[in-house]
Short mmCIF file of C-alpha atoms and ligand atoms in Angstrom, two decimals:
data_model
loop_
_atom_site.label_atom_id
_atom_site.label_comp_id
_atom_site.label_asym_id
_atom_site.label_seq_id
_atom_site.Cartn_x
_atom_site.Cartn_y
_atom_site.Cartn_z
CA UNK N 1 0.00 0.00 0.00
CA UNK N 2 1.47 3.05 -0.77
CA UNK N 3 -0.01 6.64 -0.08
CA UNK N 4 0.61 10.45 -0.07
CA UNK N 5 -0.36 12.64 3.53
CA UNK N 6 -0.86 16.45 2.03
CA UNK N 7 -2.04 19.18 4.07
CA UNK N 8 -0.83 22.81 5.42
CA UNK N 9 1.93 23.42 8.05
CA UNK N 10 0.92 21.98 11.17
CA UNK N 11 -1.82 19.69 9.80
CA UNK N 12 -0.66 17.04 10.99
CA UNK N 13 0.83 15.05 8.29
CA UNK N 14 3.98 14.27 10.46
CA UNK N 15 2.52 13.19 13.24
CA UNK N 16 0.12 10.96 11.54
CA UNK N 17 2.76 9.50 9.12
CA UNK N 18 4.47 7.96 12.07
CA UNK N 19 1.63 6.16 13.45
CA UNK N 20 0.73 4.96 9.95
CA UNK N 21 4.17 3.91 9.84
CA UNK N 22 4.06 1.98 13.01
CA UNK N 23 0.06 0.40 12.24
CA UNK N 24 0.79 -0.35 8.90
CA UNK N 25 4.39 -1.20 8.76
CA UNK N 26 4.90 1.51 6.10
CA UNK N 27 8.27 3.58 5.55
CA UNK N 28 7.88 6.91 5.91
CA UNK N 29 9.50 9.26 2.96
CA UNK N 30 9.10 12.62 4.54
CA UNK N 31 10.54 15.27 2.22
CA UNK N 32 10.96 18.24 4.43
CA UNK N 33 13.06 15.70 6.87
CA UNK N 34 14.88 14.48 3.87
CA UNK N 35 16.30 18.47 2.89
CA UNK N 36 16.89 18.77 6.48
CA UNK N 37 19.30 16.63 6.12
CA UNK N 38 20.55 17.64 2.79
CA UNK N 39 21.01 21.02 4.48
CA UNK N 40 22.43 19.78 7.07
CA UNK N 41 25.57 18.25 4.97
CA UNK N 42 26.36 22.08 4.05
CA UNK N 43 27.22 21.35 0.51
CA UNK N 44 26.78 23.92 -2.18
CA UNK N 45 23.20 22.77 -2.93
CA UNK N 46 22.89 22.24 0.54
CA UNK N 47 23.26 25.33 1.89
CA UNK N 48 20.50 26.57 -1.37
CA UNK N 49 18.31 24.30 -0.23
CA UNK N 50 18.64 25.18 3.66
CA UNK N 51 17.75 28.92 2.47
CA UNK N 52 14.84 27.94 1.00
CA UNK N 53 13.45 25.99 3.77
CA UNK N 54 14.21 29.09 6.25
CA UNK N 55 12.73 30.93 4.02
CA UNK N 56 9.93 29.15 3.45
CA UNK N 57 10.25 28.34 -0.06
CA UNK N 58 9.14 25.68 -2.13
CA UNK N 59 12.86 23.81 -3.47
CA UNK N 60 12.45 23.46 -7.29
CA UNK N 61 10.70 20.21 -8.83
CA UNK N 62 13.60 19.04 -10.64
CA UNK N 63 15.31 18.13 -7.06
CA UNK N 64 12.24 16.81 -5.35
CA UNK N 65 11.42 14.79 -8.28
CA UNK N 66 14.55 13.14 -8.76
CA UNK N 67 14.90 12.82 -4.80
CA UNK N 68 11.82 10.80 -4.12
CA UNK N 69 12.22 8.89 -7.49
CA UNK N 70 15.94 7.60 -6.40
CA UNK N 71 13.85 7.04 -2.60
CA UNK N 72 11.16 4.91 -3.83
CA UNK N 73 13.78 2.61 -5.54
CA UNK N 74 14.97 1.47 -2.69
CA UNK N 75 14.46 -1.87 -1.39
CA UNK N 76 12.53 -1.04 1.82
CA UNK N 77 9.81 0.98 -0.40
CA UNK N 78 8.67 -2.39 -1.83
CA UNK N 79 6.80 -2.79 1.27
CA UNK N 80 4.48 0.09 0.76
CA UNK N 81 5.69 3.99 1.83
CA UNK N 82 3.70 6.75 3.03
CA UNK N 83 5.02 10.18 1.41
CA UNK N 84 4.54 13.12 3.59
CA UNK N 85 5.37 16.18 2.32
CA UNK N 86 4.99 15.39 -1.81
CA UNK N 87 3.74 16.13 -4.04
CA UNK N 88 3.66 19.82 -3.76
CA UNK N 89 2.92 21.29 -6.89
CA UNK N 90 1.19 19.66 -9.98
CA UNK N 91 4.71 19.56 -11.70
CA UNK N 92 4.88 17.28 -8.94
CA UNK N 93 2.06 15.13 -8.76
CA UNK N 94 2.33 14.72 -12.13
CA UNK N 95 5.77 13.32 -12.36
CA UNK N 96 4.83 11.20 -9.11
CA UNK N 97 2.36 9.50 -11.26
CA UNK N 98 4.82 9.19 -13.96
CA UNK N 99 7.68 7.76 -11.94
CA UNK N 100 5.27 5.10 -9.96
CA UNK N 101 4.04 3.89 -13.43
CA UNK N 102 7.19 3.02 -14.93
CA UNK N 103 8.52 1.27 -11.76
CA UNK N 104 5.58 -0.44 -11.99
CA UNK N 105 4.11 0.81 -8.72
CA UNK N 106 1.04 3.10 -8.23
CA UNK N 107 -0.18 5.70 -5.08
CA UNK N 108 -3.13 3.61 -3.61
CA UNK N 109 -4.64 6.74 -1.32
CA UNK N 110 -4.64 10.23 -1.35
CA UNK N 111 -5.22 11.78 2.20
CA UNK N 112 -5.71 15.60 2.33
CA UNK N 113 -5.73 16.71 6.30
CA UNK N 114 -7.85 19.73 6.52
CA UNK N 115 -7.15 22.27 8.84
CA UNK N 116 -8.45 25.83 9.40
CA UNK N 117 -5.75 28.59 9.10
CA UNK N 118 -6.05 30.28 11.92
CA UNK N 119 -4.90 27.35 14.26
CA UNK N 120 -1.71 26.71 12.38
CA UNK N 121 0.59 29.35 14.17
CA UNK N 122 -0.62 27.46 17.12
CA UNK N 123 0.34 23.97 15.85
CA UNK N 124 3.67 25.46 14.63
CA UNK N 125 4.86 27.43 17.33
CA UNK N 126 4.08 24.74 19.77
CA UNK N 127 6.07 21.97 18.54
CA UNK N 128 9.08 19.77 19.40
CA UNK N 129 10.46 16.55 18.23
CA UNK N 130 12.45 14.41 19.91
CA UNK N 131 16.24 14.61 18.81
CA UNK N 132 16.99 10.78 19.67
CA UNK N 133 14.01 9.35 17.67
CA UNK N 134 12.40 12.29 15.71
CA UNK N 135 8.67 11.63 17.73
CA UNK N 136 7.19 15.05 17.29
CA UNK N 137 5.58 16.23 20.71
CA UNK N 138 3.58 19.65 21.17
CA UNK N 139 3.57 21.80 24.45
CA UNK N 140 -0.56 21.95 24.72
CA UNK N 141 -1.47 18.91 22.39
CA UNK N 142 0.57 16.00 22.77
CA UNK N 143 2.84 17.07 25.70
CA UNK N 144 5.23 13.82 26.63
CA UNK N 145 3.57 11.61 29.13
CA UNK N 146 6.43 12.39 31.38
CA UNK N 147 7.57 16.06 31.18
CA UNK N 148 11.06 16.03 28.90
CA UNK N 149 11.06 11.96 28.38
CA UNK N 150 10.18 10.59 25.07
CA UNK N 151 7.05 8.39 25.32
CA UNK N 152 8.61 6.31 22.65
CA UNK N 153 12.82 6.08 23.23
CA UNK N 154 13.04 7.23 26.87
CA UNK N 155 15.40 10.20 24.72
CA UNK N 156 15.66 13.77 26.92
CA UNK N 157 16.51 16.31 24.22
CA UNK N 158 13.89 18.09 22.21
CA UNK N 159 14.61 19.95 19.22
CA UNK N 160 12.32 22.82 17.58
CA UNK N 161 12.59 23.80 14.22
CA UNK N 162 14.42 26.52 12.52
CA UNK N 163 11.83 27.59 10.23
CA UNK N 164 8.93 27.12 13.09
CA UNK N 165 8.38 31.04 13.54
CA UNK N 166 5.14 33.11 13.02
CA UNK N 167 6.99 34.84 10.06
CA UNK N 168 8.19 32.02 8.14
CA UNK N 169 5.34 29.79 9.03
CA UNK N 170 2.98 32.77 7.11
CA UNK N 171 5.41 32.33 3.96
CA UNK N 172 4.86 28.39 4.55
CA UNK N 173 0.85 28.71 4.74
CA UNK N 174 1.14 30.98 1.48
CA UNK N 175 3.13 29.00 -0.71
CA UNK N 176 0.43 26.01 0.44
CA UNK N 177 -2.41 27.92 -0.74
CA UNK N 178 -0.86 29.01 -4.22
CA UNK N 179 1.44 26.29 -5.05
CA UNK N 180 -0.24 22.31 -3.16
CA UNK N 181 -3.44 23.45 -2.92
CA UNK N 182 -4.07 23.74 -6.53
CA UNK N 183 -3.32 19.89 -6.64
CA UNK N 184 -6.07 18.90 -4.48
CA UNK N 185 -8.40 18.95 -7.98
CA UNK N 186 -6.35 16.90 -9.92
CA UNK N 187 -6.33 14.00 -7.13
CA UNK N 188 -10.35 14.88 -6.94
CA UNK N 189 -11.27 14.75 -10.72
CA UNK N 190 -9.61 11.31 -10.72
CA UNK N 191 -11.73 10.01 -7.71
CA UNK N 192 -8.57 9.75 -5.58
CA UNK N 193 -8.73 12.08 -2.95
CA UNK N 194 -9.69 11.24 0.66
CA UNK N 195 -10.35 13.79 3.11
CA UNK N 196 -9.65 13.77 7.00
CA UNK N 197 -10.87 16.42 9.38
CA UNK N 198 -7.48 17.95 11.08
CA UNK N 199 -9.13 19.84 13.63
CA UNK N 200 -10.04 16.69 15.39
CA UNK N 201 -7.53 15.48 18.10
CA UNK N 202 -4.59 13.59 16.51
CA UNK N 203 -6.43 10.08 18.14
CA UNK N 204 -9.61 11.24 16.39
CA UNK N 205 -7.52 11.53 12.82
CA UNK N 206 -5.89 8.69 13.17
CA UNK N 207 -9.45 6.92 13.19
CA UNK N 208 -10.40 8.06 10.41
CA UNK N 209 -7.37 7.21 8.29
CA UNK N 210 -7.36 3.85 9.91
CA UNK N 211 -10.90 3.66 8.31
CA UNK N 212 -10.21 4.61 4.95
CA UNK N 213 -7.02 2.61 4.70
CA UNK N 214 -9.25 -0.20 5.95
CA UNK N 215 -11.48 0.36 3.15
CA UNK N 216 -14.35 0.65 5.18
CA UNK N 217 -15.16 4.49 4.76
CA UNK N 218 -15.16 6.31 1.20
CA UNK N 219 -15.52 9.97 0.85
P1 AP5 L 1 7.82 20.08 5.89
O1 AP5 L 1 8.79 19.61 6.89
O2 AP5 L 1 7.01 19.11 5.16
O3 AP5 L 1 6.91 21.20 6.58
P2 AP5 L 1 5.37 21.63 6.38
O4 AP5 L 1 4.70 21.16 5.17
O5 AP5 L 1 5.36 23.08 6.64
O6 AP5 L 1 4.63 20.79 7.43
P3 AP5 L 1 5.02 20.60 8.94
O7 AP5 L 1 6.06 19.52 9.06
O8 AP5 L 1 5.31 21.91 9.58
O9 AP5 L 1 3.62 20.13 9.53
P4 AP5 L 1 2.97 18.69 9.69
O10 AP5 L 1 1.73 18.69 8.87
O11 AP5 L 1 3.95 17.60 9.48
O12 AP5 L 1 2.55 18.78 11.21
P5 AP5 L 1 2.97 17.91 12.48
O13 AP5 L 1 2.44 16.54 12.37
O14 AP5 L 1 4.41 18.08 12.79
O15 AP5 L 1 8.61 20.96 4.79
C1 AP5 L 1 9.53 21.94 5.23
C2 AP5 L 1 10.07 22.70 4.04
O16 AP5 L 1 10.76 21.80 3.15
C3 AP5 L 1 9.05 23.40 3.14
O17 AP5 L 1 8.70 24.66 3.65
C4 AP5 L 1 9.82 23.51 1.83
O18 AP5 L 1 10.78 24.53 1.90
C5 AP5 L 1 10.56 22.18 1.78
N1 AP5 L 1 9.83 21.10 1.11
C6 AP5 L 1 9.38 19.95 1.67
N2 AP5 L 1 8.78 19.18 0.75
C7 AP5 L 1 8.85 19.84 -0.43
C8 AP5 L 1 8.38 19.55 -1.73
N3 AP5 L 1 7.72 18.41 -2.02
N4 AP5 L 1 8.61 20.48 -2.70
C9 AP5 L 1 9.29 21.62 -2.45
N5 AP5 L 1 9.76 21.94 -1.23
C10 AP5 L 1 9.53 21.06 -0.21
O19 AP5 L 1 2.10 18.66 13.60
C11 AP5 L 1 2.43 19.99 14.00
C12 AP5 L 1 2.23 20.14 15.52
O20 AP5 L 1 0.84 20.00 15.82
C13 AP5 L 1 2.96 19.05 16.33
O21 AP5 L 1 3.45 19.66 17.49
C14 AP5 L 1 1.85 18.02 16.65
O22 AP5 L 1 2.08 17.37 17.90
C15 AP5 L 1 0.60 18.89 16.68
N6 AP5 L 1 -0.58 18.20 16.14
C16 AP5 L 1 -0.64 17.40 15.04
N7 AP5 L 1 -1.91 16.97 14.84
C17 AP5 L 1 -2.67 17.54 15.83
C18 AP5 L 1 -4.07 17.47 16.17
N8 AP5 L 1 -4.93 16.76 15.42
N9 AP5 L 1 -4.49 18.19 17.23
C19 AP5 L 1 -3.61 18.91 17.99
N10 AP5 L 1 -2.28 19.00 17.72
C20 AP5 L 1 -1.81 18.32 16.66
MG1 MG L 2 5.98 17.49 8.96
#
């Protein structure tokens, strides 16, 4: 089973990627975790591609493309992947489509998490992931059980985001609306599009991706 999580900043695609990943026994090919790295490695197009995430920018197609097409090659992605973060344009989804067909593989589910605007700053500004294991935590929503101990690897450092400011998480929400958003119809027209409601707690959402991954709920 393979399957794409889009949605805003702060919708929740992370969060729910991991416990697909964990249900379903899925890999998880986030894209915004994979230029973190990239960035991280400060080479040339490293460093470009770290400015454009603190900026807020989209990176170009021609990279994401030809990252998650050299990703889903890989061995592990056999299995079935989740992708949480692409596509993000219709260059994208496109060449998603494209790329899946000749490798003889195809995107199963389309999940759009739908959130209203004004609670992303919120979501943003409030999170933390854990530096050991990358389990995302949030002061208010999904505090640790025990205050600074990963609920999952017992870790004790917590990391927030560089880009997880009010300023560059407006840029984020923009370049959402103009640029992913517009992809939601092509996913639609072609009867592929599922739709979760975001503003429900992250058990609640869950749920109801269980449900449609279980085949038991169409929208
Ligand atoms: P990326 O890392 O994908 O960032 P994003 O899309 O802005 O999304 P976030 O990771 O901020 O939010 P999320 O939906 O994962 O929310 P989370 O589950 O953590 O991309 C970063 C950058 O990389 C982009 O800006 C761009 O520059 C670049 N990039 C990436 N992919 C690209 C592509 N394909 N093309 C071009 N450029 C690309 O949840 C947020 C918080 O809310 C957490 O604290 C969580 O605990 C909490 N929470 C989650 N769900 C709920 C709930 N239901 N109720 C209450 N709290 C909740
Ligand atoms: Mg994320």
């Amino acid at each position: 089973m393979n399957l794409t999580v889009l949605g805003p900043p702060g919708a929740g695609k992370g969060t729910q990627a991991q416990r697909i990943k964990k249900s379903y026994g899925l890999v998880q090919l986030s894209t915004g975790d994979m230029l973190r790295d990239a960035a991280a490695s400060k080479t040339k197009i490293g460093r470009q591609v770290g400015q454009l995430i603190d900026a807020g920018e989209l990176v170009s197609d021609s990279i994401m493309i030809e990252m998650i097409s050299e990703r889903i090659s890989h061995d592990d992605c056999a299995k079935g992947f989740i992708l949480d973060g692409f596509p993000r344009t219709n260059c994208q989804a496109v060449a998603l489509d494209m790329m899946l067909e000749e490798k003889g593989m195809k995107l199963d589910y389309v999940i759009e998490i739908s959130i209203d605007d004004e609670i992303i700053v919120e979501r943003i500004i409030g999170r933390l992931n854990c530096v050991k294991c990358g389990a995302g935590y949030h002061d208010k929503f999904h505090p640790p059980a025990v205050e600074e101990v990963c609920d999952d690897c017992g870790g004790t450092e917590f990391v927030r985001r560089a880009d997880d400011n009010e300023k560059v998480v407006r840029t984020r929400l923009q370049a959402y609306h103009a640029q992913t958003a517009p992809i939601l119809p092509y996913y639609r027209e072609r009867n592929r599009l599922r739709q979760v409601d975001g503003m429900a707690s992250i058990d609640e959402v869950e749920k109801q991706i269980a449900a449609i991954l279980d085949g038991s709920r169409t929208a």
